[in-house]
XYZ file of C-alpha atoms in Angstrom:
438
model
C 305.191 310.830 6.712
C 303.352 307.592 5.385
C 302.970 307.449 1.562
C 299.782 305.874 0.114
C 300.754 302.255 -0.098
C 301.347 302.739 3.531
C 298.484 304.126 4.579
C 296.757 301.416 2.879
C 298.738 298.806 4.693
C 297.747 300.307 8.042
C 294.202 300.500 6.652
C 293.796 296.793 5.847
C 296.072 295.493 8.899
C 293.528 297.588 11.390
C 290.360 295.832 9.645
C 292.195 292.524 9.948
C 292.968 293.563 13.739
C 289.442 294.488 14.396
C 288.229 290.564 12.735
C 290.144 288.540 14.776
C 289.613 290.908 17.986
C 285.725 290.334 17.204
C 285.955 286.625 16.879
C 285.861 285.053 20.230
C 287.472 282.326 19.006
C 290.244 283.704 17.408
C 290.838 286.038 20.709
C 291.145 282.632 22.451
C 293.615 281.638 19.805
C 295.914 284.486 20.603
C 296.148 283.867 24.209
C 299.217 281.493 23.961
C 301.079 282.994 21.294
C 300.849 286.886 23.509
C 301.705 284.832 26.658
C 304.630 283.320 25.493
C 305.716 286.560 23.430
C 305.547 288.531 26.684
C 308.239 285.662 28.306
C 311.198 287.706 29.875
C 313.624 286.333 28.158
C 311.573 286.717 24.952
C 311.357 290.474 25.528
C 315.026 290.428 26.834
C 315.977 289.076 23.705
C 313.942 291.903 21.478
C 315.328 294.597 23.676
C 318.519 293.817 22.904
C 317.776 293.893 18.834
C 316.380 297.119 19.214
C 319.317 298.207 21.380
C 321.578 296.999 18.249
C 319.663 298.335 15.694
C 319.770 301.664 17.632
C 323.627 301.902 17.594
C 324.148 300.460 13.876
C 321.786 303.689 13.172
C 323.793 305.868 15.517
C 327.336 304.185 14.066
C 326.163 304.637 10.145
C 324.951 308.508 11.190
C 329.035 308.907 11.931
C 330.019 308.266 8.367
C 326.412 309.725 6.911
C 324.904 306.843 5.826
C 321.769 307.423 8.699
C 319.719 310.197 9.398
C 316.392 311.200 11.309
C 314.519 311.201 7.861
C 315.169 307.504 7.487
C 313.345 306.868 10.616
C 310.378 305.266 8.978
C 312.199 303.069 6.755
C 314.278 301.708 9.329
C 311.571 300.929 11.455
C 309.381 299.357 8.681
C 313.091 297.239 7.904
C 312.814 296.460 11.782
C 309.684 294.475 11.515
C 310.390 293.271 7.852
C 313.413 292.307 8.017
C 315.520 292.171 11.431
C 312.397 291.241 13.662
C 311.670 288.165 10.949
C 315.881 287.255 11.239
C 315.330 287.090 14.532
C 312.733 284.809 14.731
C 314.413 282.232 11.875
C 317.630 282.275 14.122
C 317.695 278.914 14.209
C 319.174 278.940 10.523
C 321.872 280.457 11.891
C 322.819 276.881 12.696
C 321.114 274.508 10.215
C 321.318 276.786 7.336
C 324.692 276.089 5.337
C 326.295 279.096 4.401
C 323.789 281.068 6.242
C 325.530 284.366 6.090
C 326.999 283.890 2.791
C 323.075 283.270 1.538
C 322.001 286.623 3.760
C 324.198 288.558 1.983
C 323.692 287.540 -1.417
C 319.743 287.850 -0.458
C 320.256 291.637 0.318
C 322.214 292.621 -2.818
C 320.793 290.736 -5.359
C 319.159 292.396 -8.187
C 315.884 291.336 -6.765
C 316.436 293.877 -4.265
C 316.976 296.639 -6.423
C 313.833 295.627 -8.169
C 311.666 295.907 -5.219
C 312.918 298.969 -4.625
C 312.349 300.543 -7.780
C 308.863 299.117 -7.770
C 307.928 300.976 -4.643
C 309.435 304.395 -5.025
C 306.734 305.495 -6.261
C 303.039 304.588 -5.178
C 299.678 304.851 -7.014
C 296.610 306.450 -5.658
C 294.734 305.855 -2.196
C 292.131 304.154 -3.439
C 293.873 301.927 -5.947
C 296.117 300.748 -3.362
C 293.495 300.082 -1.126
C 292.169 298.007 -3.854
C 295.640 296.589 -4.801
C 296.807 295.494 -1.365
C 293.919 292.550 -0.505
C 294.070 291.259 -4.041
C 297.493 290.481 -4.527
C 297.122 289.166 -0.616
C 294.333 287.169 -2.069
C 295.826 285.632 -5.176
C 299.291 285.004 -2.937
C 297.579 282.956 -0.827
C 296.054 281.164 -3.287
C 299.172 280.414 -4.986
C 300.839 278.922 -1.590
C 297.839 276.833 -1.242
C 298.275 275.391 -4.785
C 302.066 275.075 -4.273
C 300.767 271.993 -2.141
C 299.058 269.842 -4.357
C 300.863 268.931 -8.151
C 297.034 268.889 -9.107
C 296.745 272.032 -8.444
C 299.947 272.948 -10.314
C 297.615 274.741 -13.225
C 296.498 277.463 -10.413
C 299.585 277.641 -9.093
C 300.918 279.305 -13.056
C 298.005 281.394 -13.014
C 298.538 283.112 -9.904
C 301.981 283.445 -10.611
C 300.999 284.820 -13.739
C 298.880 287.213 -12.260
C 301.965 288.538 -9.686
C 304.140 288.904 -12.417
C 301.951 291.315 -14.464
C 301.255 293.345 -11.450
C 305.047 293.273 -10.838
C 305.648 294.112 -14.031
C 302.948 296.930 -14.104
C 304.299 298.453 -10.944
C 307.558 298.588 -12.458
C 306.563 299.954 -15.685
C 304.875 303.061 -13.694
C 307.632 303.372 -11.502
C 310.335 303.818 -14.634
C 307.403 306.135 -16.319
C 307.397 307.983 -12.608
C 311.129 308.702 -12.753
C 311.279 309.820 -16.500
C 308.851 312.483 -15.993
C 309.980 313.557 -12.597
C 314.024 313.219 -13.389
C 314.578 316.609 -12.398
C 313.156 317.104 -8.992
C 314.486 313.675 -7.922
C 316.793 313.503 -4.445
C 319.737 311.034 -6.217
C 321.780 311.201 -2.567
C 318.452 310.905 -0.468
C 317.255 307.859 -2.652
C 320.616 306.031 -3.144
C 320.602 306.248 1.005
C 317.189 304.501 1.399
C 318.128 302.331 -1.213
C 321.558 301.494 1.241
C 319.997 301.201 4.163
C 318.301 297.491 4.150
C 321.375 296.404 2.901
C 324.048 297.859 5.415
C 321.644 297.254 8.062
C 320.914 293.561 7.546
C 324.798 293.264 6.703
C 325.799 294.547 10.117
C 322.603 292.756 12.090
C 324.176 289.529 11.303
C 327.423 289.496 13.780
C 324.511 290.138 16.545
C 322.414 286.970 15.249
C 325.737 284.855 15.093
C 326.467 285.775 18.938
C 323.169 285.315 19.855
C 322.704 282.005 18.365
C 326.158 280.568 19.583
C 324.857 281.670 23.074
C 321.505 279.774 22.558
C 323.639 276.524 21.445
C 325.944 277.021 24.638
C 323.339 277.254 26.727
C 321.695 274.027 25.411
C 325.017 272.553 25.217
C 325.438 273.670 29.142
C 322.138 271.805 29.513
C 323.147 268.812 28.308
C 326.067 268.980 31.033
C 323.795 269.668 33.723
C 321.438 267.048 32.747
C 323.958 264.506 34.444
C 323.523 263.810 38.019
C 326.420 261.808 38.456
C 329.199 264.284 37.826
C 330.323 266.491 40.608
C 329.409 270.703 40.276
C 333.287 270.519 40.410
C 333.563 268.246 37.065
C 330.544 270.095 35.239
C 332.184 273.264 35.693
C 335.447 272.017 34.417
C 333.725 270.742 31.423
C 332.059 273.811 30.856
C 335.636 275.337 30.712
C 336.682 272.700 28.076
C 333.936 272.895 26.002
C 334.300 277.095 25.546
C 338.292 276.529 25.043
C 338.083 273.751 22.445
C 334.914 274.768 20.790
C 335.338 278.433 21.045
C 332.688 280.128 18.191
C 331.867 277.561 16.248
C 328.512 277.859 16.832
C 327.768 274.546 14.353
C 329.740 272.843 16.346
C 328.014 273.659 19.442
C 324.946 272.811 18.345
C 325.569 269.343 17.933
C 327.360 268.532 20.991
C 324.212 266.055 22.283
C 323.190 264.743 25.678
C 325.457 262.094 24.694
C 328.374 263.784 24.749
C 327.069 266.092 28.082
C 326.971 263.148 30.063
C 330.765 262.234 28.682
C 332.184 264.998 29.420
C 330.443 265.587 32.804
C 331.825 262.780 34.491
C 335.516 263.517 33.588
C 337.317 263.292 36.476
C 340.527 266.349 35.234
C 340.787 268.551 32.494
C 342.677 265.739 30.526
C 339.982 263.623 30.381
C 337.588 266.375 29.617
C 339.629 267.279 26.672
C 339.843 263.756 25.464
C 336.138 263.583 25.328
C 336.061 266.853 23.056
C 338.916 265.483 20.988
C 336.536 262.023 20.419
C 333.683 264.738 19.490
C 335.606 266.621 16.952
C 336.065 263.374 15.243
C 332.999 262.382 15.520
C 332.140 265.100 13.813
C 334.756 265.156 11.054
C 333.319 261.652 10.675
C 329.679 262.797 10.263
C 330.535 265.579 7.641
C 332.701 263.141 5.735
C 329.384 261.066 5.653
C 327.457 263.917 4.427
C 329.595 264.874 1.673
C 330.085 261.409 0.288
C 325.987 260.770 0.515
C 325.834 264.162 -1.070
C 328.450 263.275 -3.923
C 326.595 260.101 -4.517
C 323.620 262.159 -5.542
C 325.743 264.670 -7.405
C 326.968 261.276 -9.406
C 323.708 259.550 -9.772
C 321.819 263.359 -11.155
C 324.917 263.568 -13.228
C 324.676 260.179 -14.911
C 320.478 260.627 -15.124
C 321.562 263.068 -17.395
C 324.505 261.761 -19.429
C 322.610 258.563 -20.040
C 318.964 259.828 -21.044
C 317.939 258.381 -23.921
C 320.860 255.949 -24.359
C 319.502 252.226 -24.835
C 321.404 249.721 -23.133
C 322.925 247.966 -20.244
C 326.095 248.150 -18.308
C 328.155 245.212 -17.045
C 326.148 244.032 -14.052
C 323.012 243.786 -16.750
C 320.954 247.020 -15.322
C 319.612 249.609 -17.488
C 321.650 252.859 -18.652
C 318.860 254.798 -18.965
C 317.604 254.897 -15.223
C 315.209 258.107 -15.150
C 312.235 257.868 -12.521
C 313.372 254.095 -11.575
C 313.976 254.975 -8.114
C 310.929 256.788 -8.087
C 308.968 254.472 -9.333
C 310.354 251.582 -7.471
C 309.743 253.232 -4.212
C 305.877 253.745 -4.958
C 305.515 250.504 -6.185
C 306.521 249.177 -2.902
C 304.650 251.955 -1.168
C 301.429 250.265 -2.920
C 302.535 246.806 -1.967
C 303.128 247.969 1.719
C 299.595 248.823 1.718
C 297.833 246.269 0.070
C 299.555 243.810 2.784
C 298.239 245.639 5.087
C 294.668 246.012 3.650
C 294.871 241.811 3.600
C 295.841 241.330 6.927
C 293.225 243.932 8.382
C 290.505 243.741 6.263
C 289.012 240.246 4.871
C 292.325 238.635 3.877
C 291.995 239.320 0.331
C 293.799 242.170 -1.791
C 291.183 245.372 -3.237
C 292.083 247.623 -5.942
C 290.423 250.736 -3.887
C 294.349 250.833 -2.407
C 295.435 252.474 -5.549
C 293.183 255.693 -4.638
C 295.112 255.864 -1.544
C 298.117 257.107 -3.655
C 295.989 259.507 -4.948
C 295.713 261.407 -1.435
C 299.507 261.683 -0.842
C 301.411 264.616 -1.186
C 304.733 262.631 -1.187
C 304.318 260.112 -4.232
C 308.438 259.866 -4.414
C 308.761 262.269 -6.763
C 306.547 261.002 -9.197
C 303.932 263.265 -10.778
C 299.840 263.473 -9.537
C 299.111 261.726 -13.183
C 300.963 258.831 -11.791
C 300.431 256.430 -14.739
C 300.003 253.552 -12.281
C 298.128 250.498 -13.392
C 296.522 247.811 -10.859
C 295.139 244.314 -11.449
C 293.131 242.471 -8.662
C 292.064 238.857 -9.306
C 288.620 237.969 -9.090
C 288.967 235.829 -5.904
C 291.448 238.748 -4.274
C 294.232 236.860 -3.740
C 296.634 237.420 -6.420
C 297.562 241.456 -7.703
C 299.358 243.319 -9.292
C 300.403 246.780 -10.544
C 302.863 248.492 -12.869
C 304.040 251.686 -14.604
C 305.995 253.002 -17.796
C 308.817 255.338 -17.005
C 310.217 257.930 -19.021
C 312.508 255.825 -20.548
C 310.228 253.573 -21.993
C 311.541 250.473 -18.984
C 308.443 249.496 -16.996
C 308.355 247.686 -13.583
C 305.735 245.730 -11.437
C 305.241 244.697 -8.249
C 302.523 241.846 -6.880
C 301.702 238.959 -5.240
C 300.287 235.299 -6.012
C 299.377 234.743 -2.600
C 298.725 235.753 1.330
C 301.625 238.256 3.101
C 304.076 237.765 2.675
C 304.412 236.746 -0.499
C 305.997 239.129 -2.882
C 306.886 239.340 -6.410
C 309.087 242.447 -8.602
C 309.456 242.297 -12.060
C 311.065 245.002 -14.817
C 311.087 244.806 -18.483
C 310.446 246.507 -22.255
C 306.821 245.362 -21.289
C 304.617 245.436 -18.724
C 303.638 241.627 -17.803
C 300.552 240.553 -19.504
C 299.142 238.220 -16.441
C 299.694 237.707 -12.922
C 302.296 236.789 -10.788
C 302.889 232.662 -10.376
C 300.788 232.534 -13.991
C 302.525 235.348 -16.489
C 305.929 233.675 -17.022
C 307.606 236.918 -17.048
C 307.480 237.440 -13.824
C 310.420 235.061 -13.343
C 310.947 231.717 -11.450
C 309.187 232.759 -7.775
C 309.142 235.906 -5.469
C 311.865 238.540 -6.003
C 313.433 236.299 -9.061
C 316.563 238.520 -9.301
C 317.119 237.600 -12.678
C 314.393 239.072 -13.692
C 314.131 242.303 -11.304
C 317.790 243.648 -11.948
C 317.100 246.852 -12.176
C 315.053 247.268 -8.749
């Protein structure tokens, strides 16, 4: 039997039904999506979930964790939860410590908290109420997630969720203090089981399924080549399952590259040999990884040990390096454009280029209140422009003349003239003495 909130869900998702179905338009716009949905091997592939769902019920019915009155909640987990797996099944592969994360996701004290929050619902009407404006204010908040400018909406609409949370929460706890007695403990400690066990034992069937997927493409790649006999490809199929066995990572990356390697391997031998150069060409590529990603471990880690420390080390560039690389990279964003804007429009340099940074999302990590400064010369041939870091160091970037003629500078100060005329900007274009710390 559906509970309020429920019915309310089913209330607004008909009305939303019935909009689009009126909108010729949006009919239109469902076309593709339903065509491709209703793909064989798309409703192959959704057969077999429910076919797996089906026997983890069947399986957790033999040791009493499943019954016929958890019906509804496993099929409302179905769509929540498996169906949406199902379609992210790519992170099986890309995801790092995708099952690891899956399982922490489902036992977390967030999930207990959602939980509690919806074992007991408030009136029909309020939740009809309830349901469109939290949609409405969610929405809201993903669209301000977008813009920094927008960061000010983005609090209050988080704001806003949080009190609701924390009011549904607050009526639940009231809901189970009054009612203590005529609570089902065993019946509620099951429901509150079930999205856990479930999603636990759904993800040996996502594994297989997405080391199949990565086969297959792998398979692909082998097939690809035309020069290879059906003799060789087959062998190499044979290789590639033997050597690479479930590593479904693995499998993913083996490229067309290495298809048409291993294709045209004329005995196993040489077959194997190609998956032996793979492996360490992978082993090569994760080594890669991990040192780029201890490099940025090691530069965070000395952002923060040298924050607010004055001084330079032994090569002369600053200690205190917060937002330089940011900075730097915007700067030369800005310069990148006003070459551009000289070559293709008039051959002279316009400070209108600056409002360009205005309209990007990606600013390098800097915030929407960029703090840039720009200089144009009167006759537009010379610029320049410049920012203040957090750490006091400023830097500058300009030019004294036609692309592609560049100058950098960095110092206590921002320069007082431009580039060619302000002495501080050093003895010519990209003076390293005097832009050390670019």
């Amino acid at each position: 039997m559906l509970d309020n909130r429920e019915w309310a869900s089913v209330f607004w998702l008909v009305v939303l039904v019935v909009v689009i179905l009126s909108n010729r338009k949006a009919r239109a716009g469902l076309r593709s999506p339903l065509r491709s949905f209703l793909e064989r091997r798309i409703l192959i592939v959704v057969g077999l979930l429910m076919g797996y769902v089906a026997l983890e019920a069947w399986l957790g019915s033999l040791v009493s964790l499943w019954s016929w009155s958890l019906l509804k909640e496993t099929i409302v987990w179905f769509f929540v939860t498996g169906f949406v797996l199902l379609l992210n099944i790519s992170k099986v592969t890309k995801e790092r410590h995708y099952i690891r994360n899956r399982i922490g996701a489902v036992v977390g004290i967030s999930v207990f908290l959602e939980f509690l929050t919806n074992l007991f619902v408030l009136p029909l009407v309020a939740e009809l109420l309830l349901q469109p404006f939290v949609a409405v204010v969610a929405v809201v908040g993903v669209v301000a997630a977008r813009k920094a400018e927008h960061r000010q909406a983005k609090r209050l609409t988080e704001g806003i969720l949080a009190i609701i949370g924390i009011g549904l929460l607050a009526y639940n706890i009231q809901q189970i203090i009054v009612g203590w007695n005529e609570l089902d403990g065993r019946a509620i400690l099951l429901e509150l089981a079930l999205p856990i066990w479930m999603t636990v034992g759904l993800l040996p069937f996502l594994y297989a399924l997405s080391l199949y997927s990565n086969y297959e493409l792998a398979f692909g790649w082998i097939e690809f080549d035309n020069k290879g006999t059906r003799r060789s490809r087959v062998r190499a199929k044979i290789v590639l399952i033997v050597r690479l066995n479930i590593r479904g990572k693995t499998v993913h990356h083996f490229d067309i590259y290495w298809g048409k390697q291993i294709a045209e391997t004329p005995s196993f031998k040489a077959a194997w040999n190609v998956v032996s150069r793979f492996h360490q060409a992978q082993k090569d590529r994760k080594e890669r990884r991990e040192a780029k990603e201890q490099a940025a471990a090691d530069e965070q880690e000395r952002l923060k040990r040298y924050a607010g420390v004055d001084g330079t080390d032994d090569r002369g560039r600053r200690l205190d390096r917060r937002e330089f690389k940011e900075t730097t990279a915007t700067l030369q964003r800005l310069s990148m454009w006003q070459r551009g804007w000289y070559i293709n429009q008039g051959g002279r340099y316009r400070k209108r280029v600056l409002a360009f940074l205005d309209g990007e999302q990606d600013r390098h990590g800097l915030p929407a209140s960029h703090g840039i400064t720009m200089k144009i010369r009167e006759d537009g041939q010379a610029w320049y422009a410049w920012r203040r870091t957090v750490s006091g160091w400023c830097f500058a970037i300009g030019a004294a003349g036609p692309p592609p003629d560049q100058w950098e500078y960095d110092g206590a100060e921002p320069p007082s003239g431009f580039p060619g005329e302000d002495p501080a900007w050093g003895d010519g274009a990209l003076s390293y003495r005097e832009t050390s710390n670019w």
